[in-house]
Short mmCIF file of C-alpha atoms (C1' of nucleotides) in Angstrom, two decimals:
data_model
loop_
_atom_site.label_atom_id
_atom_site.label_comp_id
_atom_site.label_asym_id
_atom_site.label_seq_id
_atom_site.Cartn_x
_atom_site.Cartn_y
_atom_site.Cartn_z
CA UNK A 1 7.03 3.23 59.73
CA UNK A 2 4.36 0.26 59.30
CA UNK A 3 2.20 2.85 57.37
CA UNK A 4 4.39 5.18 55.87
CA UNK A 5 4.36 3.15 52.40
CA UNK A 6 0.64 2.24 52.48
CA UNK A 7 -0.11 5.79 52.55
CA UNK A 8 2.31 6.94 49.88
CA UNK A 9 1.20 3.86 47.95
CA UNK A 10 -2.15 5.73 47.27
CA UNK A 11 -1.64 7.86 43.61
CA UNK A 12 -4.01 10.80 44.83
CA UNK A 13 -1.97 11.15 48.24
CA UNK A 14 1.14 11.51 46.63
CA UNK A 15 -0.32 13.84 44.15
CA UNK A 16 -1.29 16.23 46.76
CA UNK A 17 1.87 15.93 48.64
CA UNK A 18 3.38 17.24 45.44
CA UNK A 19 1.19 20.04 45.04
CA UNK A 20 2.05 21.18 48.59
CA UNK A 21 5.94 21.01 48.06
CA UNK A 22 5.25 24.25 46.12
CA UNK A 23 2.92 25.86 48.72
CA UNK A 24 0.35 25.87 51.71
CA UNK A 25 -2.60 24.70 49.63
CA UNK A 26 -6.62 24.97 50.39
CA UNK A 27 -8.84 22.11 49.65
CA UNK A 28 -10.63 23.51 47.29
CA UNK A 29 -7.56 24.41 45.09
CA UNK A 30 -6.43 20.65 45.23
CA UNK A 31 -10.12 19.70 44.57
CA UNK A 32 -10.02 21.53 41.89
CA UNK A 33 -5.73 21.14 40.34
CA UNK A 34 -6.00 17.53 41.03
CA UNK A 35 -9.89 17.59 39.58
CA UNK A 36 -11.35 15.21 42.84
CA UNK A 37 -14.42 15.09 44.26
CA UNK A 38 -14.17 17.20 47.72
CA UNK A 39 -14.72 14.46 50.39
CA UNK A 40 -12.02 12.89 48.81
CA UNK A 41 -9.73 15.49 49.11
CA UNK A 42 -10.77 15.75 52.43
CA UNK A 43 -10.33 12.19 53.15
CA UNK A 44 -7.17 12.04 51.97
CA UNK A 45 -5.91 15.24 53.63
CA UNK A 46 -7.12 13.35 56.77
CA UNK A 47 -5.42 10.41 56.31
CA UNK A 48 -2.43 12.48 55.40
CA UNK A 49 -2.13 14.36 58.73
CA UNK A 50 -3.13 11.75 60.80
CA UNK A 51 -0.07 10.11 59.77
CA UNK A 52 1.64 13.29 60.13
CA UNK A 53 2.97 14.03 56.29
CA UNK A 54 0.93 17.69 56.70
CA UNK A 55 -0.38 20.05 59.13
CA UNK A 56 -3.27 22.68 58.55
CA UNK A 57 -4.25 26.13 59.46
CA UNK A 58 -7.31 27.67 59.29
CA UNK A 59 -8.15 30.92 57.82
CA UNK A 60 -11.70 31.95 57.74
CA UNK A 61 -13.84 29.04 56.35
CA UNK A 62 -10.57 27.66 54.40
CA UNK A 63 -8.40 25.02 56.03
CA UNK A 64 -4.73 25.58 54.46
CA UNK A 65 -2.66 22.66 54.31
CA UNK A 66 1.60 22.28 53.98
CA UNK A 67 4.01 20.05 54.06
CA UNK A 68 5.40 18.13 57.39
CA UNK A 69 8.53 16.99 56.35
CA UNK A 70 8.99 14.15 59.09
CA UNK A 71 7.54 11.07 57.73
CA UNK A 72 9.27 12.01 54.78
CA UNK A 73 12.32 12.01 56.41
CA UNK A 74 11.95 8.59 57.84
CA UNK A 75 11.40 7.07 54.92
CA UNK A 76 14.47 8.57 53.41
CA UNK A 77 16.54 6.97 56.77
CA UNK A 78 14.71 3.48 56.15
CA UNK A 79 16.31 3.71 52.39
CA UNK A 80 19.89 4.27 53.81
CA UNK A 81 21.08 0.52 53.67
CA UNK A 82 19.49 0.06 50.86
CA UNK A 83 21.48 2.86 49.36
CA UNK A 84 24.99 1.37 50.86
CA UNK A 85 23.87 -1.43 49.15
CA UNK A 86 23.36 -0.30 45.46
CA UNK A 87 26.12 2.09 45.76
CA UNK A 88 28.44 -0.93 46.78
CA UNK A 89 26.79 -2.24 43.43
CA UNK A 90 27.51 0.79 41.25
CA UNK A 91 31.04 0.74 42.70
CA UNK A 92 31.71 -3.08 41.49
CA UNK A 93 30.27 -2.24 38.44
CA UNK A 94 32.44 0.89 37.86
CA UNK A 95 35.70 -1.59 38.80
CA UNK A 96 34.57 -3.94 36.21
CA UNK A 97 33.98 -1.76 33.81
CA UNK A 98 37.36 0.01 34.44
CA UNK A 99 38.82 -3.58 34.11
CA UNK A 100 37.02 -4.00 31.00
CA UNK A 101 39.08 -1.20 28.74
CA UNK A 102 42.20 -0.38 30.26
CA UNK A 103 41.36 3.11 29.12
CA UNK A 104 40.18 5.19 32.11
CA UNK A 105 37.23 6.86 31.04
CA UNK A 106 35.61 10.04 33.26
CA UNK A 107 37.28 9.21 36.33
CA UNK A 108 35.46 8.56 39.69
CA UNK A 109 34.54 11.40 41.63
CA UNK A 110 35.83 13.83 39.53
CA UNK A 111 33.90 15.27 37.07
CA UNK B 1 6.67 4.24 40.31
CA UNK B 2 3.13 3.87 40.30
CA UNK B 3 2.98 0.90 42.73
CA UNK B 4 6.77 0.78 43.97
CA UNK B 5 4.95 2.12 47.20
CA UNK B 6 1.78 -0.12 46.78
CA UNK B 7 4.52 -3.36 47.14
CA UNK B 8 6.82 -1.54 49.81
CA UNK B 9 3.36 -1.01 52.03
CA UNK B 10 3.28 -4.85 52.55
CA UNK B 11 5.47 -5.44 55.61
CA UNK B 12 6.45 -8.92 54.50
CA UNK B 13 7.49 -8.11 51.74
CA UNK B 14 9.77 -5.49 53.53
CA UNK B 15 11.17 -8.19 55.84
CA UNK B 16 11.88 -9.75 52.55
CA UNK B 17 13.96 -7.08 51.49
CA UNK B 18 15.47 -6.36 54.52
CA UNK B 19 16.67 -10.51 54.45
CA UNK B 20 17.92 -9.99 51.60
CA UNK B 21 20.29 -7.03 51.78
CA UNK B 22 22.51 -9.55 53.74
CA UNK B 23 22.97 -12.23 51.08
CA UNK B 24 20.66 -13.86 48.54
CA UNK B 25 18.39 -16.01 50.20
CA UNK B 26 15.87 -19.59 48.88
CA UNK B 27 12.54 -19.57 49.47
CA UNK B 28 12.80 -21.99 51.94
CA UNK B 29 15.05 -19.56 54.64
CA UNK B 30 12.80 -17.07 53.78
CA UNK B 31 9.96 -19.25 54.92
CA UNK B 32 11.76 -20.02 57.99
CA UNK B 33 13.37 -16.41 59.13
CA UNK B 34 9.88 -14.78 58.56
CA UNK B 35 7.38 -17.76 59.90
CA UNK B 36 5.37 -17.48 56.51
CA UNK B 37 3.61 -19.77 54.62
CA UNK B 38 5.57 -21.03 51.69
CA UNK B 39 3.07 -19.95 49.55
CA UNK B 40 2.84 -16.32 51.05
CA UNK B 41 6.20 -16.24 50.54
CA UNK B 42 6.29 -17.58 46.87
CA UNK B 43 3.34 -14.80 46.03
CA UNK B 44 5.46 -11.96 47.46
CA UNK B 45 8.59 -13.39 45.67
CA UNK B 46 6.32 -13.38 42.82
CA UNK B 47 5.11 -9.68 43.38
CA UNK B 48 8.78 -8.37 44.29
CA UNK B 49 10.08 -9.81 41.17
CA UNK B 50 7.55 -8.45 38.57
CA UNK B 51 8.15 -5.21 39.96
CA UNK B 52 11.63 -5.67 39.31
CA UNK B 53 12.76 -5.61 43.20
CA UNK B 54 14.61 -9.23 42.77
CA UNK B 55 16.10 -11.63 40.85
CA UNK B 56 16.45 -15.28 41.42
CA UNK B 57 18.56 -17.98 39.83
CA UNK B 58 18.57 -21.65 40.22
CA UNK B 59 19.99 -23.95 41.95
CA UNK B 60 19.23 -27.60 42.03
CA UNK B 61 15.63 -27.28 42.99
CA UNK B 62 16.46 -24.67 45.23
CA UNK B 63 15.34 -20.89 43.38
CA UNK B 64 18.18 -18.05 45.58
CA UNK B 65 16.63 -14.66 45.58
CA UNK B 66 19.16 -11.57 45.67
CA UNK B 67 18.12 -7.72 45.52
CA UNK B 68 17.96 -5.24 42.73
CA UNK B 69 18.48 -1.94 43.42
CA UNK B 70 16.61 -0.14 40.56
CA UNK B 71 13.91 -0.02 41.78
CA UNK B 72 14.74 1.55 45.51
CA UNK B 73 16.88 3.85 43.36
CA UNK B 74 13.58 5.36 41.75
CA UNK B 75 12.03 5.62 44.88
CA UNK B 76 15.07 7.47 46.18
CA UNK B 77 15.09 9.44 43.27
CA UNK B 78 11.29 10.08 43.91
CA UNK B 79 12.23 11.13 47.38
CA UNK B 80 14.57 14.15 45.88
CA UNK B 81 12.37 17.25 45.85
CA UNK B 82 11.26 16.24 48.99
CA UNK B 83 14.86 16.42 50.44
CA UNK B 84 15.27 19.94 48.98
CA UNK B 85 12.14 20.59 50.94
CA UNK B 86 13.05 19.53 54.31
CA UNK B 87 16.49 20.75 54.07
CA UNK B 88 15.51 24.41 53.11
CA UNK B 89 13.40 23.57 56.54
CA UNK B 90 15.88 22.71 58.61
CA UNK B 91 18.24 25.67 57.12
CA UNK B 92 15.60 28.11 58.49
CA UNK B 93 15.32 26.43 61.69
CA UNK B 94 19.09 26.27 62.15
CA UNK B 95 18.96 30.30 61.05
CA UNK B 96 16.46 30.81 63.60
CA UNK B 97 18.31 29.18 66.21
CA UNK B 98 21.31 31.31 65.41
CA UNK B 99 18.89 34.40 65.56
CA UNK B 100 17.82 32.96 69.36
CA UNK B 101 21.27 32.95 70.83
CA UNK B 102 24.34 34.94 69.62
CA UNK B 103 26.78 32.12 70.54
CA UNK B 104 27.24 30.40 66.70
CA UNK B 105 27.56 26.93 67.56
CA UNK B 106 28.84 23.95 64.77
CA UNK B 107 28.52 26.30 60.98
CA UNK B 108 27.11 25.04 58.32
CA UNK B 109 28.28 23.35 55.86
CA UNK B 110 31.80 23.27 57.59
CA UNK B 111 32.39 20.79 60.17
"C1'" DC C 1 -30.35 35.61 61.13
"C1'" DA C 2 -30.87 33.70 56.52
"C1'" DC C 3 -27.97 32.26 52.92
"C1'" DG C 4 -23.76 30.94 50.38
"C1'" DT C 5 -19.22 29.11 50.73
"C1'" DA C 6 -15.72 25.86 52.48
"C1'" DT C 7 -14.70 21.70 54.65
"C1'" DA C 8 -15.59 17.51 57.34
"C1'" DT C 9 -17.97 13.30 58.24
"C1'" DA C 10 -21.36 9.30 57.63
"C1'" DA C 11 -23.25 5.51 55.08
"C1'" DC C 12 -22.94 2.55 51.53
"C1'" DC C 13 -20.90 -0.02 47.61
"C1'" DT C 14 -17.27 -2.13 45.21
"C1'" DG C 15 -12.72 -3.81 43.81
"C1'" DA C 16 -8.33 -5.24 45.26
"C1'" DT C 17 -5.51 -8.13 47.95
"C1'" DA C 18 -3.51 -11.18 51.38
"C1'" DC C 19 -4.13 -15.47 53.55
"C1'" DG C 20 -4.83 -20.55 53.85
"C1'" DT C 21 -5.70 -25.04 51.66
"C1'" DA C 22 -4.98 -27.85 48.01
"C1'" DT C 23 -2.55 -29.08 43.97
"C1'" DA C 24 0.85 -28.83 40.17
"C1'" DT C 25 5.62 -28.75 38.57
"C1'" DA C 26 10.54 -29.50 38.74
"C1'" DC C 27 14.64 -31.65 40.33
"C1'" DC C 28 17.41 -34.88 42.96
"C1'" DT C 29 18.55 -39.53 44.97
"C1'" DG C 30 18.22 -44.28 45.78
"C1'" DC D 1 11.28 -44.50 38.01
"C1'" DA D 2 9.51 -44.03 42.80
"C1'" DG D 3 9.62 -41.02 46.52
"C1'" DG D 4 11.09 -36.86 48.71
"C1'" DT D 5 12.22 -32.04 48.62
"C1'" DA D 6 11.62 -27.31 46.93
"C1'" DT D 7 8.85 -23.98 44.80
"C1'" DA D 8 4.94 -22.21 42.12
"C1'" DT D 9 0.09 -21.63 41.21
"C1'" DA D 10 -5.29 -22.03 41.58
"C1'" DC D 11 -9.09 -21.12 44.17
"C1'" DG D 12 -12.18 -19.56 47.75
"C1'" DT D 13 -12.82 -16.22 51.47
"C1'" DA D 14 -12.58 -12.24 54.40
"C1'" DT D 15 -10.88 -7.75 55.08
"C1'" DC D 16 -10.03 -3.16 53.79
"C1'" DA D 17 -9.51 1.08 51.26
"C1'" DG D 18 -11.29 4.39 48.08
"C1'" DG D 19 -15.16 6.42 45.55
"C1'" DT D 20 -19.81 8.57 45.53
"C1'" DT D 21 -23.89 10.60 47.60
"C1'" DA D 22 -25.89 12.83 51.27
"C1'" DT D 23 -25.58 15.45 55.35
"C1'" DA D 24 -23.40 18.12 59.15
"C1'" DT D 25 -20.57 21.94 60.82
"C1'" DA D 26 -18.38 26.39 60.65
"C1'" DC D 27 -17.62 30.89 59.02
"C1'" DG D 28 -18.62 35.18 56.51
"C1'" DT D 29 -21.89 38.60 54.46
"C1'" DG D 30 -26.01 40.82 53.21
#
DNA sequence: CACGTATATAACCTGATACGTATATACCTG
DNA sequence: CAGGTATATACGTATCAGGTTATATACGTG
């Protein structure tokens, strides 16, 4: 987890991690979408499959790079208590407000 | 969201967080749950709360820090896309597995 | 096999940041 | 109001991460 965030934390990185949610991507088309100098693409790339947010394949002299979803995924399980506790929030909220005006308003899980 | 992920990468500050999903907490308990330096813990305070992560509120000369969820809620909300990624994934995989063997084990969707 | 293309790595520089020490500010109690 | 407690800030320092330039490696094509 340690690194998770620091890696994410870099603008570039998360740029190119959005580019690949579309598709397998070569470096050159991120150098060029993303408009970076190549050994920073390629430094980046590195840093992102070391840590294991994408894998690559090679075809002829490219190197295509997609998405691994893991890391990804363990961030979204270290949010979970932070979720029960905004969502504990949002219910309070919704009671106050409902205690507010004594007229019920869209109701609660029912659209 | 530019550096929600720059502050989460600093794992005191993550302890931080994770203190105070319990209760709101001084300064002083943080200091002495984590084994930081008052100051340390005064500059991450400092960070956490320009980025909009706490709150505090006095009390006597004590300052009590307590979580916001806004800005967790963005990074969930960052996360999204990403979800619709992996889960597509696992969809395929769980296809595939039903492909392997034609016993159909726990559906979909339907518990 | 020489050359162009595609990508990776090395070396270096620089800016950001986290820490510790020292000090300032605020509040409470006798 | 003096002294203690609680927290914030200033400053100096060391570390680290990202950018650029230059070079290495690998593959394809004439």
């Amino acid at each position: 987890m340690e690194s998770t965030f620091a890696i994410l934390a870099e603008p570039n990185r998360r740029a190119i991690l959005g580019l690949l949610l579309e598709q397998e991507q070569s470096v050159g088309a991120i150098e060029r979408s993303l408009r970076m100098s190549q050994p920073s693409v390629s430094k980046h790339l590195r840093v992102l499959r070391d840590a294991g947010f994408v894998e690559s394949r090679v075809e002829a002299q490219r190197r295509l790079y997609r998405l691994r979803p893991e890391p990804l995924m363990e961030l979204d399980a270290w949010l979970a208590p932070y979720r029960r506790f905004w969502s504990k929030h949002l219910d309070a909220l919704e009671r106050h407000l409902a205690t507010m005006d004594r007229t019920p308003r869209a109701r609660r899980k029912k659209p």
